[in-house]
């Protein structure tokens, strides 16, 4: 009953505050003290007892009272940090102030007029302060105090001295590097786990994450994010004396975490795991603070705080990025540190795949999306780490869980973001030769997945999953087709042997993508055919000997190549193909399914999202030509490019129809034209500048107009307004048809088809194993055209993908933080919240 009374008195204080029309004096300690007294002991109570409507009413009707509440709460946190919180009463006061600010801050960020509040100097502060010029903004005092508290002995870390009032440790004199939370990078000692310390750290980090979430309340436009987030700026700057121990604590606590523990079945049902909530929030803080962009300015978003202490103190003269978290991560270099980070990430990524004989006996983590973002950022910021990952077969421990999640999420439109991040990581890795070479390792892991049973390599596994995504995935994945095929193109020159299953899948994709109705449906669909032809050319030219399965499949499906070479280009044929489109669309894909190999035993099918599932929209994505640059595997500069360079970019996407949309940027991107290019190639390039493929549609503006299941893998219609009325013309078809790189494949067919037919007739063969044996011992040396140089499309960071990652990561954080629901029902601008 007493508990209900204390909650009632807290609720009365809230009502009192929101109904007062006159400002309450800041000196009225008995009134303000009600909000952090020990009457409330958990964050859920604070969220329940302070409704959103009342915070907004307070903001609009009694702004001075809201300002005083925030100021007083920060003041209590600062004094708690200064005194090192020796008593449990002081600890409870600090925690309640932290919870109160976690509740209130999102509503302050909602209102543009309030956003500068924490970065301004309060009038009362100036009067009371002896040195008004030097008083830091409220935000800096808050962040500094929270960082101090994260290394406060007996509150968030184990004390190094005897405890007791006679021996308090002065927080200002503490070297926090001695109190790093976990062994790992730069720290060898592993402190004992304390449930209470973990809980306190998690609450403090939750408030820091809430401070950083100002980004959520800005629209997803580059202009709105020109000015960096001041909270993150200060937290990761040299002004934060705990920056290094904080970075290493966050990184080590994530990478050292083992959810399985000692492996006792069902232990997660018997014992609370204090570490998991801490690991999750630490991971989220790491992901948003590793903003890898140069700092240009420090005025606040609304322009109100151009005169803060931050302005003159940027460490731009020092080496490396101003963001110390980015700086430290880029400088990790010891092999044992790389191994610790990689082992930690792979252990956690593979956790959802752990198979046991006792269903549900192993704890499954839920923060794999944040892990993928951390892995991406680590590879992006520290290139030595990426080369370490690719140096051994350890990269396959990253590949398998990514492919598992891609396959599992392909039908669920609430997990489109997860699909993107998985594909981006594979695109980044595929730009390196070692990745393609590692894929030749036999695939022996048997994770139950609804893909065909096959015996082969990790390359087969990758191709089979990609085929599944393209043919049975959700319609909103269509913008990823270019990326998926680019990955296969990048690794294709290194694939020593493909299985019959994956060879058949590649040919099925070509068959589906090369139908006239599909090619004429959208100005960029033919790019997909160019990608697949480049895959076949790379394997034939560089890996012919071991790929008899693919060569046999090409011979069996030779009609596809002949039809492509004889693609009709006249008006009537184009019109006929387009009108047939509806019928073709409904019958084309399933044609392959009657020969579908059985799926793995015990594999659950990919499920669609439950109706009502919340999802967040994503920023538009640049086209593949903006995300990658083409170069030779070992060369930093572009080499002479054969006609295959026309693959994705140079094809004329309706240039005849929209001359006004010519963009000079497109011309610049190809100014380094190789000298070996023929005269007419150069002419075509000058006359018709590049048009990038349509960018990924923002979910909020894309309507799903496919069949009942929401899947329409090959209805890759244009997603940009300018292409909506686009119609294929004979000139347009001819402009790219003449560049189809069919010479190598046609030569192979010309040489091998008569030989195979002769053997079949002479020996009366009907068994394909005999034909495969013949192809294994055959050779095309001296018969094929001169091998083309290998060209890899390497991922290039750009502002479009930076915005995409920012939107995606904050969307994940919004949806994952439901207890308490920090941002739920606030007026978020960075993305839209939708129900499936």
Short mmCIF file of N, CA and C in Angstrom, two decimals, residues 414-510:
data_model
loop_
_atom_site.label_atom_id
_atom_site.label_comp_id
_atom_site.label_asym_id
_atom_site.label_seq_id
_atom_site.Cartn_x
_atom_site.Cartn_y
_atom_site.Cartn_z
N UNK A 414 9.03 -5.21 -42.88
CA UNK A 414 9.48 -4.41 -41.74
C UNK A 414 10.99 -4.56 -41.54
N UNK A 415 11.62 -5.49 -42.31
CA UNK A 415 13.07 -5.71 -42.14
C UNK A 415 13.85 -5.35 -43.41
N UNK A 416 13.31 -4.44 -44.19
CA UNK A 416 13.99 -4.00 -45.42
C UNK A 416 15.35 -3.38 -45.08
N UNK A 417 15.42 -2.63 -43.97
CA UNK A 417 16.68 -2.00 -43.56
C UNK A 417 17.76 -3.03 -43.28
N UNK A 418 17.38 -4.12 -42.60
CA UNK A 418 18.32 -5.21 -42.31
C UNK A 418 18.86 -5.80 -43.61
N UNK A 419 17.98 -5.97 -44.61
CA UNK A 419 18.42 -6.48 -45.92
C UNK A 419 19.47 -5.55 -46.52
N UNK A 420 19.23 -4.24 -46.43
CA UNK A 420 20.16 -3.28 -47.02
C UNK A 420 21.54 -3.34 -46.34
N UNK A 421 21.57 -3.33 -45.01
CA UNK A 421 22.86 -3.29 -44.31
C UNK A 421 23.65 -4.57 -44.60
N UNK A 422 22.96 -5.72 -44.66
CA UNK A 422 23.64 -6.98 -44.99
C UNK A 422 24.26 -6.93 -46.37
N UNK A 423 23.50 -6.42 -47.34
CA UNK A 423 23.99 -6.34 -48.73
C UNK A 423 25.14 -5.32 -48.82
N UNK A 424 25.03 -4.19 -48.11
CA UNK A 424 26.11 -3.19 -48.14
C UNK A 424 27.43 -3.79 -47.65
N UNK A 425 27.36 -4.57 -46.56
CA UNK A 425 28.59 -5.17 -46.02
C UNK A 425 29.21 -6.11 -47.05
N UNK A 426 28.38 -6.92 -47.69
CA UNK A 426 28.91 -7.85 -48.70
C UNK A 426 29.46 -7.09 -49.90
N UNK A 427 28.84 -5.97 -50.25
CA UNK A 427 29.36 -5.14 -51.36
C UNK A 427 30.74 -4.58 -50.99
N UNK A 428 30.88 -4.11 -49.76
CA UNK A 428 32.16 -3.57 -49.29
C UNK A 428 33.24 -4.66 -49.34
N UNK A 429 32.93 -5.85 -48.82
CA UNK A 429 33.91 -6.94 -48.79
C UNK A 429 34.24 -7.46 -50.19
N UNK A 430 33.23 -7.47 -51.06
CA UNK A 430 33.44 -8.05 -52.41
C UNK A 430 34.39 -7.21 -53.25
N UNK A 431 34.66 -5.97 -52.81
CA UNK A 431 35.61 -5.13 -53.54
C UNK A 431 37.05 -5.58 -53.35
N UNK A 432 37.27 -6.55 -52.45
CA UNK A 432 38.63 -7.05 -52.19
C UNK A 432 38.79 -8.46 -52.73
N UNK A 433 39.91 -8.72 -53.42
CA UNK A 433 40.16 -10.01 -54.06
C UNK A 433 40.06 -11.17 -53.06
N UNK A 434 40.60 -10.96 -51.85
CA UNK A 434 40.62 -12.05 -50.86
C UNK A 434 39.24 -12.61 -50.55
N UNK A 435 38.23 -11.74 -50.61
CA UNK A 435 36.86 -12.20 -50.31
C UNK A 435 36.43 -13.25 -51.34
N UNK A 436 36.65 -12.95 -52.63
CA UNK A 436 36.30 -13.91 -53.68
C UNK A 436 37.05 -15.22 -53.52
N UNK A 437 38.34 -15.15 -53.14
CA UNK A 437 39.16 -16.35 -52.98
C UNK A 437 38.64 -17.18 -51.81
N UNK A 438 38.28 -16.51 -50.70
CA UNK A 438 37.79 -17.24 -49.51
C UNK A 438 36.48 -17.99 -49.79
N UNK A 439 35.70 -17.49 -50.73
CA UNK A 439 34.39 -18.12 -51.01
C UNK A 439 34.53 -19.54 -51.57
N UNK A 440 35.76 -19.91 -51.99
CA UNK A 440 35.95 -21.26 -52.54
C UNK A 440 36.01 -22.34 -51.47
N UNK A 441 36.00 -21.94 -50.20
CA UNK A 441 36.03 -22.93 -49.12
C UNK A 441 34.71 -23.70 -49.10
N UNK A 442 34.77 -25.04 -48.99
CA UNK A 442 33.51 -25.83 -48.98
C UNK A 442 32.58 -25.38 -47.86
N UNK A 443 31.28 -25.38 -48.17
CA UNK A 443 30.27 -24.98 -47.18
C UNK A 443 29.81 -26.22 -46.45
N UNK A 444 30.18 -26.32 -45.17
CA UNK A 444 29.81 -27.51 -44.39
C UNK A 444 28.87 -27.18 -43.25
N UNK A 445 28.73 -25.88 -42.93
CA UNK A 445 27.80 -25.47 -41.86
C UNK A 445 26.40 -25.85 -42.32
N UNK A 446 25.63 -26.44 -41.46
CA UNK A 446 24.28 -26.79 -41.90
C UNK A 446 23.23 -26.08 -41.06
N UNK A 447 23.12 -24.79 -41.33
CA UNK A 447 22.09 -24.00 -40.64
C UNK A 447 20.77 -24.24 -41.37
N UNK A 448 19.70 -24.64 -40.66
CA UNK A 448 18.42 -24.87 -41.37
C UNK A 448 17.92 -23.58 -42.03
N UNK A 449 17.85 -23.59 -43.37
CA UNK A 449 17.34 -22.44 -44.13
C UNK A 449 16.51 -22.97 -45.28
N UNK A 450 15.47 -22.23 -45.63
CA UNK A 450 14.62 -22.73 -46.73
C UNK A 450 15.26 -22.38 -48.07
N UNK A 451 16.42 -23.01 -48.31
CA UNK A 451 17.08 -22.91 -49.62
C UNK A 451 17.30 -24.33 -50.12
N UNK A 452 17.51 -24.52 -51.42
CA UNK A 452 17.72 -25.89 -51.93
C UNK A 452 18.93 -26.56 -51.28
N UNK A 453 18.84 -27.86 -51.09
CA UNK A 453 19.97 -28.63 -50.58
C UNK A 453 21.04 -28.64 -51.67
N UNK A 454 22.28 -28.39 -51.30
CA UNK A 454 23.35 -28.41 -52.31
C UNK A 454 24.64 -28.87 -51.65
N UNK A 455 25.56 -29.34 -52.46
CA UNK A 455 26.91 -29.65 -51.98
C UNK A 455 27.83 -28.74 -52.76
N UNK A 456 28.58 -27.92 -52.06
CA UNK A 456 29.43 -26.99 -52.78
C UNK A 456 30.17 -26.05 -51.84
N UNK A 457 30.45 -24.85 -52.34
CA UNK A 457 31.27 -23.90 -51.60
C UNK A 457 30.41 -22.76 -51.03
N UNK A 458 31.09 -21.84 -50.31
CA UNK A 458 30.38 -20.66 -49.81
C UNK A 458 29.90 -19.77 -50.96
N UNK A 459 30.58 -19.85 -52.10
CA UNK A 459 30.13 -19.08 -53.27
C UNK A 459 28.77 -19.60 -53.75
N UNK A 460 28.61 -20.92 -53.76
CA UNK A 460 27.31 -21.51 -54.13
C UNK A 460 26.23 -21.03 -53.16
N UNK A 461 26.57 -21.04 -51.87
CA UNK A 461 25.63 -20.61 -50.83
C UNK A 461 25.19 -19.17 -51.09
N UNK A 462 26.15 -18.29 -51.40
CA UNK A 462 25.85 -16.88 -51.64
C UNK A 462 24.93 -16.72 -52.86
N UNK A 463 25.25 -17.42 -53.94
CA UNK A 463 24.45 -17.29 -55.18
C UNK A 463 23.03 -17.82 -54.97
N UNK A 464 22.91 -18.93 -54.25
CA UNK A 464 21.59 -19.54 -54.03
C UNK A 464 20.71 -18.60 -53.18
N UNK A 465 21.31 -18.01 -52.13
CA UNK A 465 20.53 -17.08 -51.28
C UNK A 465 20.14 -15.84 -52.09
N UNK A 466 21.06 -15.29 -52.88
CA UNK A 466 20.75 -14.11 -53.69
C UNK A 466 19.62 -14.42 -54.68
N UNK A 467 19.66 -15.61 -55.27
CA UNK A 467 18.59 -16.01 -56.21
C UNK A 467 17.25 -16.05 -55.48
N UNK A 468 17.27 -16.57 -54.27
CA UNK A 468 16.04 -16.69 -53.47
C UNK A 468 15.48 -15.29 -53.16
N UNK A 469 16.39 -14.36 -52.83
CA UNK A 469 15.96 -12.99 -52.51
C UNK A 469 15.31 -12.35 -53.73
N UNK A 470 15.95 -12.50 -54.89
CA UNK A 470 15.45 -11.84 -56.11
C UNK A 470 14.13 -12.46 -56.57
N UNK A 471 13.99 -13.78 -56.45
CA UNK A 471 12.79 -14.43 -57.00
C UNK A 471 11.63 -14.53 -56.02
N UNK A 472 11.93 -14.53 -54.72
CA UNK A 472 10.81 -14.69 -53.76
C UNK A 472 10.82 -13.61 -52.68
N UNK A 473 11.64 -12.59 -52.85
CA UNK A 473 11.71 -11.54 -51.83
C UNK A 473 10.58 -10.53 -51.97
N UNK A 474 10.54 -9.61 -51.03
CA UNK A 474 9.51 -8.57 -51.05
C UNK A 474 9.79 -7.58 -52.17
N UNK A 475 8.73 -6.97 -52.70
CA UNK A 475 8.89 -6.06 -53.83
C UNK A 475 9.80 -4.88 -53.51
N UNK A 476 9.83 -4.47 -52.25
CA UNK A 476 10.61 -3.29 -51.89
C UNK A 476 12.11 -3.54 -51.94
N UNK A 477 12.53 -4.80 -52.23
CA UNK A 477 13.95 -5.11 -52.33
C UNK A 477 14.49 -4.88 -53.74
N UNK A 478 13.62 -4.49 -54.68
CA UNK A 478 14.07 -4.35 -56.07
C UNK A 478 15.26 -3.41 -56.24
N UNK A 479 15.35 -2.28 -55.52
CA UNK A 479 16.53 -1.42 -55.68
C UNK A 479 17.84 -2.12 -55.32
N UNK A 480 17.75 -3.25 -54.61
CA UNK A 480 18.98 -3.95 -54.22
C UNK A 480 19.48 -4.91 -55.29
N UNK A 481 18.68 -5.17 -56.35
CA UNK A 481 19.10 -6.14 -57.37
C UNK A 481 20.46 -5.77 -57.95
N UNK A 482 20.66 -4.49 -58.25
CA UNK A 482 21.95 -4.05 -58.81
C UNK A 482 23.09 -4.40 -57.86
N UNK A 483 22.88 -4.14 -56.56
CA UNK A 483 23.93 -4.43 -55.56
C UNK A 483 24.22 -5.93 -55.49
N UNK A 484 23.16 -6.73 -55.45
CA UNK A 484 23.33 -8.19 -55.35
C UNK A 484 24.15 -8.72 -56.52
N UNK A 485 23.81 -8.27 -57.73
CA UNK A 485 24.52 -8.77 -58.91
C UNK A 485 25.94 -8.19 -58.98
N UNK A 486 26.14 -6.96 -58.50
CA UNK A 486 27.49 -6.38 -58.47
C UNK A 486 28.40 -7.22 -57.58
N UNK A 487 27.88 -7.70 -56.46
CA UNK A 487 28.66 -8.56 -55.55
C UNK A 487 29.09 -9.83 -56.29
N UNK A 488 28.15 -10.45 -57.02
CA UNK A 488 28.49 -11.68 -57.75
C UNK A 488 29.52 -11.38 -58.85
N UNK A 489 29.37 -10.24 -59.53
CA UNK A 489 30.35 -9.84 -60.56
C UNK A 489 31.73 -9.69 -59.92
N UNK A 490 31.79 -9.01 -58.78
CA UNK A 490 33.08 -8.76 -58.13
C UNK A 490 33.83 -10.04 -57.76
N UNK A 491 33.08 -11.06 -57.31
CA UNK A 491 33.76 -12.30 -56.86
C UNK A 491 33.94 -13.30 -57.99
N UNK A 492 33.22 -13.13 -59.11
CA UNK A 492 33.19 -14.16 -60.16
C UNK A 492 34.56 -14.56 -60.73
N UNK A 493 35.53 -13.63 -60.89
CA UNK A 493 36.80 -14.08 -61.48
C UNK A 493 37.58 -15.07 -60.60
N UNK A 494 37.15 -15.23 -59.33
CA UNK A 494 37.93 -16.06 -58.40
C UNK A 494 37.22 -17.37 -58.05
N UNK A 495 36.04 -17.62 -58.64
CA UNK A 495 35.25 -18.80 -58.25
C UNK A 495 35.72 -20.03 -59.02
N UNK A 496 36.39 -20.95 -58.31
CA UNK A 496 37.02 -22.09 -58.99
C UNK A 496 36.02 -23.12 -59.48
N UNK A 497 34.95 -23.33 -58.74
CA UNK A 497 33.98 -24.32 -59.20
C UNK A 497 32.60 -24.03 -58.61
N UNK A 498 31.60 -23.92 -59.47
CA UNK A 498 30.21 -23.72 -59.01
C UNK A 498 29.46 -25.03 -59.12
N UNK A 499 28.55 -25.26 -58.18
CA UNK A 499 27.75 -26.49 -58.21
C UNK A 499 26.69 -26.38 -59.30
N UNK A 500 26.06 -27.50 -59.58
CA UNK A 500 24.99 -27.50 -60.60
C UNK A 500 23.81 -26.65 -60.12
N UNK A 501 23.54 -26.68 -58.81
CA UNK A 501 22.39 -25.92 -58.29
C UNK A 501 22.61 -24.42 -58.51
N UNK A 502 23.78 -23.90 -58.12
CA UNK A 502 24.00 -22.45 -58.27
C UNK A 502 24.14 -22.05 -59.73
N UNK A 503 24.70 -22.94 -60.57
CA UNK A 503 24.80 -22.64 -62.01
C UNK A 503 23.41 -22.48 -62.61
N UNK A 504 22.52 -23.37 -62.22
CA UNK A 504 21.13 -23.30 -62.72
C UNK A 504 20.46 -22.01 -62.26
N UNK A 505 20.74 -21.62 -61.02
CA UNK A 505 20.13 -20.38 -60.49
C UNK A 505 20.59 -19.15 -61.29
N UNK A 506 21.88 -19.09 -61.61
CA UNK A 506 22.39 -17.95 -62.38
C UNK A 506 21.74 -17.88 -63.75
N UNK A 507 21.60 -19.05 -64.39
CA UNK A 507 20.97 -19.05 -65.72
C UNK A 507 19.50 -18.70 -65.65
N UNK A 508 18.85 -19.12 -64.54
CA UNK A 508 17.44 -18.76 -64.39
C UNK A 508 17.27 -17.24 -64.26
N UNK A 509 18.20 -16.60 -63.54
CA UNK A 509 18.13 -15.14 -63.41
C UNK A 509 18.28 -14.49 -64.78
N UNK A 510 19.24 -14.98 -65.56
CA UNK A 510 19.43 -14.38 -66.90
C UNK A 510 18.17 -14.58 -67.74
#
